[in-house]
């Protein structure tokens, strides 16, 4: 059975970059009738927080995700320690004693000599007495011993990949303080949970190479890997510095529709155009991993605004009943009001402002040269209630009285009545006005 996972670290809020991995893995599982695992990578006890775990679930639920089970790495420590002992017993995990400063000096020396900064395995030459002495003085960390051969796989996005393991440092799996690092925990989980497909960022390609050897050492089946492109800002700048402003919860607060986010992220970086989808199920049905490329992909949050507007334009008043009620729109006016504004808003946050305009009237937007004209026109406006005929009848009378026509007639009146230069057809606006326009 196809089994995928999304494995966020609960050390912050989910951001738009995280979502790509979640969406791709989710789509693969659902397309194949498989299992989607939400795995919380919370081995870093100091930085992991319960509020972030709940935030992950809240954000995914808002987008429409469901998961078949939840796993917490913090509850699986015994599994990782058991794997540690197995690797030690087979000679694939060894103890090292260099300090961070010593390792940094080694790297700099290698680079100055024109060599790749690869760990020199000096710890393997230490005697037991030397190890005991160093362990007592400074503690130790543990590295996985790579087989120095080529590691090859066919990536679902990048294609054929071949990495010489001799060009890569033996990865650290346990830190000096005993913390289990992501590399080992992820391999143990992927192996024991039967993960068959993994999609993640292209910055993990080297990790994948080392993890393939670790999976094989532990007797697991190597999953199918695919590495999607990394996101950049609209000018190609690194997105990492801006991710704090691209948290999913912040986009939600800005009124961005989940359908807009899903539709964009399901096609961004692929050879296919972005198409607005109604929900996550439709996104999944049209998802094709083979269409994606490996080149850096530009992301502009501004692209979510027109997609949100297009989505809102497809909704009926019943779909946004709670929003209309919260804005104070009377039930008998909810449908005509929504039909009026839905093509003229970029987010649901704008609903309340439009209702205030209808209920209380707008602050007139009047140029100095139009003030006398508007005052004369308002004096000719019939009393409430207005109908769909009011705008045409009124402007015809004003035209006759003032000689104005075209844009010089209609635009000053629109701006005076609504306080806006753009908006719905005024013939449709007038019947919903609850207060007569006034210059006062």
Tab-separated table of N, CA and C in Angstrom, residues 155-238:
chain	number	residue	atom	x	y	z
A	155	UNK	N	15.066	9.857	-9.099
A	155	UNK	CA	14.223	10.801	-8.372
A	155	UNK	C	12.958	11.097	-9.173
A	156	UNK	N	11.836	11.185	-8.477
A	156	UNK	CA	10.551	11.389	-9.146
A	156	UNK	C	10.411	12.730	-9.827
A	157	UNK	N	11.275	13.682	-9.517
A	157	UNK	CA	11.237	15.006	-10.153
A	157	UNK	C	12.553	15.299	-10.873
A	158	UNK	N	13.662	15.082	-10.203
A	158	UNK	CA	14.966	15.452	-10.754
A	158	UNK	C	15.446	14.450	-11.806
A	159	UNK	N	15.062	13.183	-11.637
A	159	UNK	CA	15.545	12.145	-12.541
A	159	UNK	C	16.648	11.325	-11.888
A	160	UNK	N	17.562	10.779	-12.690
A	160	UNK	CA	18.630	9.935	-12.155
A	160	UNK	C	19.643	10.767	-11.369
A	161	UNK	N	19.948	10.289	-10.158
A	161	UNK	CA	20.902	10.975	-9.287
A	161	UNK	C	21.974	9.978	-8.866
A	162	UNK	N	23.212	10.417	-8.861
A	162	UNK	CA	24.328	9.587	-8.417
A	162	UNK	C	25.255	10.452	-7.570
A	163	UNK	N	25.486	10.034	-6.329
A	163	UNK	CA	26.331	10.787	-5.402
A	163	UNK	C	27.422	9.870	-4.867
A	164	UNK	N	28.647	10.334	-4.929
A	164	UNK	CA	29.767	9.583	-4.387
A	164	UNK	C	29.788	9.753	-2.876
A	165	UNK	N	29.558	8.673	-2.150
A	165	UNK	CA	29.501	8.768	-0.691
A	165	UNK	C	30.814	9.241	-0.092
A	166	UNK	N	31.915	9.059	-0.814
A	166	UNK	CA	33.214	9.509	-0.296
A	166	UNK	C	33.320	11.031	-0.272
A	167	UNK	N	32.409	11.705	-0.984
A	167	UNK	CA	32.426	13.173	-1.014
A	167	UNK	C	31.532	13.775	0.062
A	168	UNK	N	30.977	12.916	0.908
A	168	UNK	CA	30.027	13.368	1.933
A	168	UNK	C	30.553	12.958	3.305
A	169	UNK	N	30.447	13.846	4.269
A	169	UNK	CA	30.851	13.502	5.635
A	169	UNK	C	29.923	12.451	6.221
A	170	UNK	N	30.484	11.563	7.014
A	170	UNK	CA	29.642	10.634	7.769
A	170	UNK	C	28.693	11.456	8.640
A	171	UNK	N	27.382	11.276	8.485
A	171	UNK	CA	26.432	12.139	9.205
A	171	UNK	C	26.394	11.868	10.708
A	172	UNK	N	26.284	12.946	11.464
A	172	UNK	CA	26.121	12.826	12.914
A	172	UNK	C	24.678	12.426	13.198
A	173	UNK	N	24.498	11.361	13.996
A	173	UNK	CA	23.154	10.890	14.332
A	173	UNK	C	22.773	11.192	15.779
A	174	UNK	N	23.777	11.307	16.632
A	174	UNK	CA	23.532	11.644	18.039
A	174	UNK	C	24.489	12.756	18.437
A	175	UNK	N	23.938	13.822	19.003
A	175	UNK	CA	24.764	14.948	19.412
A	175	UNK	C	25.444	14.671	20.741
A	176	UNK	N	26.329	15.589	21.113
A	176	UNK	CA	27.087	15.458	22.354
A	176	UNK	C	26.172	15.358	23.575
A	177	UNK	N	25.046	16.044	23.534
A	177	UNK	CA	24.119	16.021	24.674
A	177	UNK	C	23.153	14.841	24.623
A	178	UNK	N	23.348	13.951	23.658
A	178	UNK	CA	22.497	12.777	23.547
A	178	UNK	C	21.281	12.964	22.664
A	179	UNK	N	21.055	14.188	22.164
A	179	UNK	CA	19.883	14.414	21.317
A	179	UNK	C	19.961	13.585	20.042
A	180	UNK	N	18.857	12.937	19.727
A	180	UNK	CA	18.755	12.148	18.502
A	180	UNK	C	18.436	13.096	17.354
A	181	UNK	N	19.225	13.063	16.308
A	181	UNK	CA	19.018	13.990	15.205
A	181	UNK	C	18.015	13.447	14.192
A	182	UNK	N	17.500	14.393	13.415
A	182	UNK	CA	16.459	14.101	12.426
A	182	UNK	C	16.837	12.944	11.508
A	183	UNK	N	18.098	12.897	11.095
A	183	UNK	CA	18.504	11.910	10.095
A	183	UNK	C	18.179	10.490	10.538
A	184	UNK	N	18.546	10.135	11.752
A	184	UNK	CA	18.278	8.778	12.238
A	184	UNK	C	16.801	8.576	12.537
A	185	UNK	N	16.206	9.524	13.263
A	185	UNK	CA	14.799	9.373	13.642
A	185	UNK	C	13.923	9.202	12.409
A	186	UNK	N	14.209	9.981	11.379
A	186	UNK	CA	13.419	9.910	10.158
A	186	UNK	C	13.573	8.557	9.476
A	187	UNK	N	14.805	8.052	9.405
A	187	UNK	CA	15.057	6.758	8.769
A	187	UNK	C	14.347	5.635	9.521
A	188	UNK	N	14.465	5.631	10.843
A	188	UNK	CA	13.817	4.587	11.644
A	188	UNK	C	12.302	4.633	11.442
A	189	UNK	N	11.739	5.833	11.488
A	189	UNK	CA	10.295	5.973	11.314
A	189	UNK	C	9.851	5.549	9.916
A	190	UNK	N	10.563	6.036	8.906
A	190	UNK	CA	10.182	5.698	7.539
A	190	UNK	C	10.236	4.185	7.317
A	191	UNK	N	11.236	3.551	7.921
A	191	UNK	CA	11.379	2.104	7.774
A	191	UNK	C	10.284	1.356	8.526
A	192	UNK	N	10.092	1.703	9.789
A	192	UNK	CA	9.135	0.970	10.620
A	192	UNK	C	7.684	1.285	10.268
A	193	UNK	N	7.434	2.456	9.691
A	193	UNK	CA	6.057	2.823	9.318
A	193	UNK	C	5.730	2.442	7.873
A	194	UNK	N	6.673	1.851	7.187
A	194	UNK	CA	6.420	1.395	5.829
A	194	UNK	C	6.181	2.507	4.833
A	195	UNK	N	6.886	3.615	4.999
A	195	UNK	CA	6.722	4.737	4.073
A	195	UNK	C	7.243	4.325	2.693
A	196	UNK	N	6.396	4.474	1.685
A	196	UNK	CA	6.764	4.040	0.329
A	196	UNK	C	7.183	5.185	-0.572
A	197	UNK	N	6.726	6.413	-0.275
A	197	UNK	CA	7.003	7.569	-1.130
A	197	UNK	C	7.296	8.773	-0.255
A	198	UNK	N	8.354	9.503	-0.616
A	198	UNK	CA	8.724	10.707	0.131
A	198	UNK	C	9.002	11.829	-0.855
A	199	UNK	N	8.264	12.926	-0.713
A	199	UNK	CA	8.527	14.126	-1.501
A	199	UNK	C	8.954	15.217	-0.533
A	200	UNK	N	10.067	15.854	-0.823
A	200	UNK	CA	10.551	16.935	0.037
A	200	UNK	C	11.410	17.876	-0.795
A	201	UNK	N	11.945	18.921	-0.173
A	201	UNK	CA	12.692	19.942	-0.889
A	201	UNK	C	14.019	19.454	-1.427
A	202	UNK	N	14.482	20.109	-2.481
A	202	UNK	CA	15.730	19.714	-3.114
A	202	UNK	C	16.946	19.945	-2.222
A	203	UNK	N	16.781	20.687	-1.140
A	203	UNK	CA	17.880	20.867	-0.197
A	203	UNK	C	18.157	19.603	0.608
A	204	UNK	N	17.312	18.578	0.436
A	204	UNK	CA	17.496	17.315	1.160
A	204	UNK	C	18.163	16.234	0.315
A	205	UNK	N	18.593	16.568	-0.896
A	205	UNK	CA	19.130	15.539	-1.792
A	205	UNK	C	20.304	14.793	-1.158
A	206	UNK	N	21.252	15.531	-0.571
A	206	UNK	CA	22.399	14.864	0.050
A	206	UNK	C	21.959	14.035	1.245
A	207	UNK	N	21.001	14.550	2.023
A	207	UNK	CA	20.457	13.765	3.139
A	207	UNK	C	19.874	12.453	2.638
A	208	UNK	N	19.184	12.531	1.511
A	208	UNK	CA	18.567	11.333	0.959
A	208	UNK	C	19.624	10.283	0.637
A	209	UNK	N	20.736	10.718	0.078
A	209	UNK	CA	21.805	9.772	-0.256
A	209	UNK	C	22.276	9.012	0.974
A	210	UNK	N	22.552	9.749	2.052
A	210	UNK	CA	23.030	9.077	3.262
A	210	UNK	C	21.934	8.235	3.896
A	211	UNK	N	20.698	8.708	3.823
A	211	UNK	CA	19.598	7.958	4.427
A	211	UNK	C	19.314	6.659	3.685
A	212	UNK	N	19.556	6.643	2.391
A	212	UNK	CA	19.376	5.399	1.639
A	212	UNK	C	20.303	4.316	2.198
A	213	UNK	N	21.565	4.685	2.458
A	213	UNK	CA	22.484	3.692	3.040
A	213	UNK	C	22.030	3.281	4.439
A	214	UNK	N	21.510	4.208	5.201
A	214	UNK	CA	21.053	3.873	6.550
A	214	UNK	C	19.843	2.948	6.519
A	215	UNK	N	18.915	3.229	5.606
A	215	UNK	CA	17.734	2.371	5.468
A	215	UNK	C	18.157	0.960	5.103
A	216	UNK	N	19.076	0.856	4.166
A	216	UNK	CA	19.560	-0.463	3.750
A	216	UNK	C	20.261	-1.170	4.904
A	217	UNK	N	21.041	-0.423	5.696
A	217	UNK	CA	21.748	-1.025	6.833
A	217	UNK	C	20.766	-1.585	7.865
A	218	UNK	N	19.637	-0.913	8.023
A	218	UNK	CA	18.634	-1.346	8.996
A	218	UNK	C	17.653	-2.355	8.411
A	219	UNK	N	17.880	-2.747	7.165
A	219	UNK	CA	17.042	-3.779	6.562
A	219	UNK	C	15.709	-3.295	6.044
A	220	UNK	N	15.570	-1.998	5.817
A	220	UNK	CA	14.307	-1.449	5.334
A	220	UNK	C	14.255	-1.394	3.818
A	221	UNK	N	13.046	-1.148	3.304
A	221	UNK	CA	12.854	-0.964	1.867
A	221	UNK	C	13.001	0.517	1.553
A	222	UNK	N	13.830	0.849	0.585
A	222	UNK	CA	14.074	2.250	0.238
A	222	UNK	C	12.844	2.833	-0.456
A	223	UNK	N	12.281	3.917	0.067
A	223	UNK	CA	11.106	4.535	-0.565
A	223	UNK	C	11.444	5.154	-1.915
A	224	UNK	N	10.407	5.488	-2.657
A	224	UNK	CA	10.588	6.299	-3.858
A	224	UNK	C	10.729	7.748	-3.404
A	225	UNK	N	11.804	8.399	-3.843
A	225	UNK	CA	12.065	9.772	-3.437
A	225	UNK	C	11.796	10.737	-4.591
A	226	UNK	N	11.347	11.921	-4.242
A	226	UNK	CA	11.213	13.017	-5.208
A	226	UNK	C	11.539	14.305	-4.467
A	227	UNK	N	12.292	15.180	-5.113
A	227	UNK	CA	12.717	16.427	-4.473
A	227	UNK	C	12.225	17.620	-5.284
A	228	UNK	N	11.269	18.341	-4.704
A	228	UNK	CA	10.709	19.492	-5.409
A	228	UNK	C	11.631	20.699	-5.301
A	229	UNK	N	11.411	21.647	-6.194
A	229	UNK	CA	12.224	22.858	-6.214
A	229	UNK	C	11.997	23.684	-4.959
A	230	UNK	N	12.958	24.529	-4.653
A	230	UNK	CA	12.815	25.439	-3.516
A	230	UNK	C	12.147	26.731	-3.976
A	231	UNK	N	11.374	27.322	-3.092
A	231	UNK	CA	10.692	28.576	-3.409
A	231	UNK	C	11.638	29.754	-3.195
A	232	UNK	N	11.504	30.736	-4.054
A	232	UNK	CA	12.193	32.017	-3.859
A	232	UNK	C	11.134	33.109	-3.830
A	233	UNK	N	11.573	34.325	-3.514
A	233	UNK	CA	10.670	35.464	-3.590
A	233	UNK	C	10.434	35.842	-5.043
A	234	UNK	N	9.548	36.812	-5.304
A	234	UNK	CA	9.198	37.177	-6.682
A	234	UNK	C	10.370	37.678	-7.514
A	235	UNK	N	11.424	38.184	-6.873
A	235	UNK	CA	12.602	38.649	-7.599
A	235	UNK	C	13.733	37.624	-7.576
A	236	UNK	N	13.412	36.403	-7.142
A	236	UNK	CA	14.423	35.366	-7.066
A	236	UNK	C	15.213	35.372	-5.776
A	237	UNK	N	14.816	36.225	-4.834
A	237	UNK	CA	15.538	36.316	-3.571
A	237	UNK	C	15.183	35.127	-2.674
A	238	UNK	N	16.052	34.839	-1.720
A	238	UNK	CA	15.805	33.736	-0.792
A	238	UNK	C	14.514	33.992	-0.025
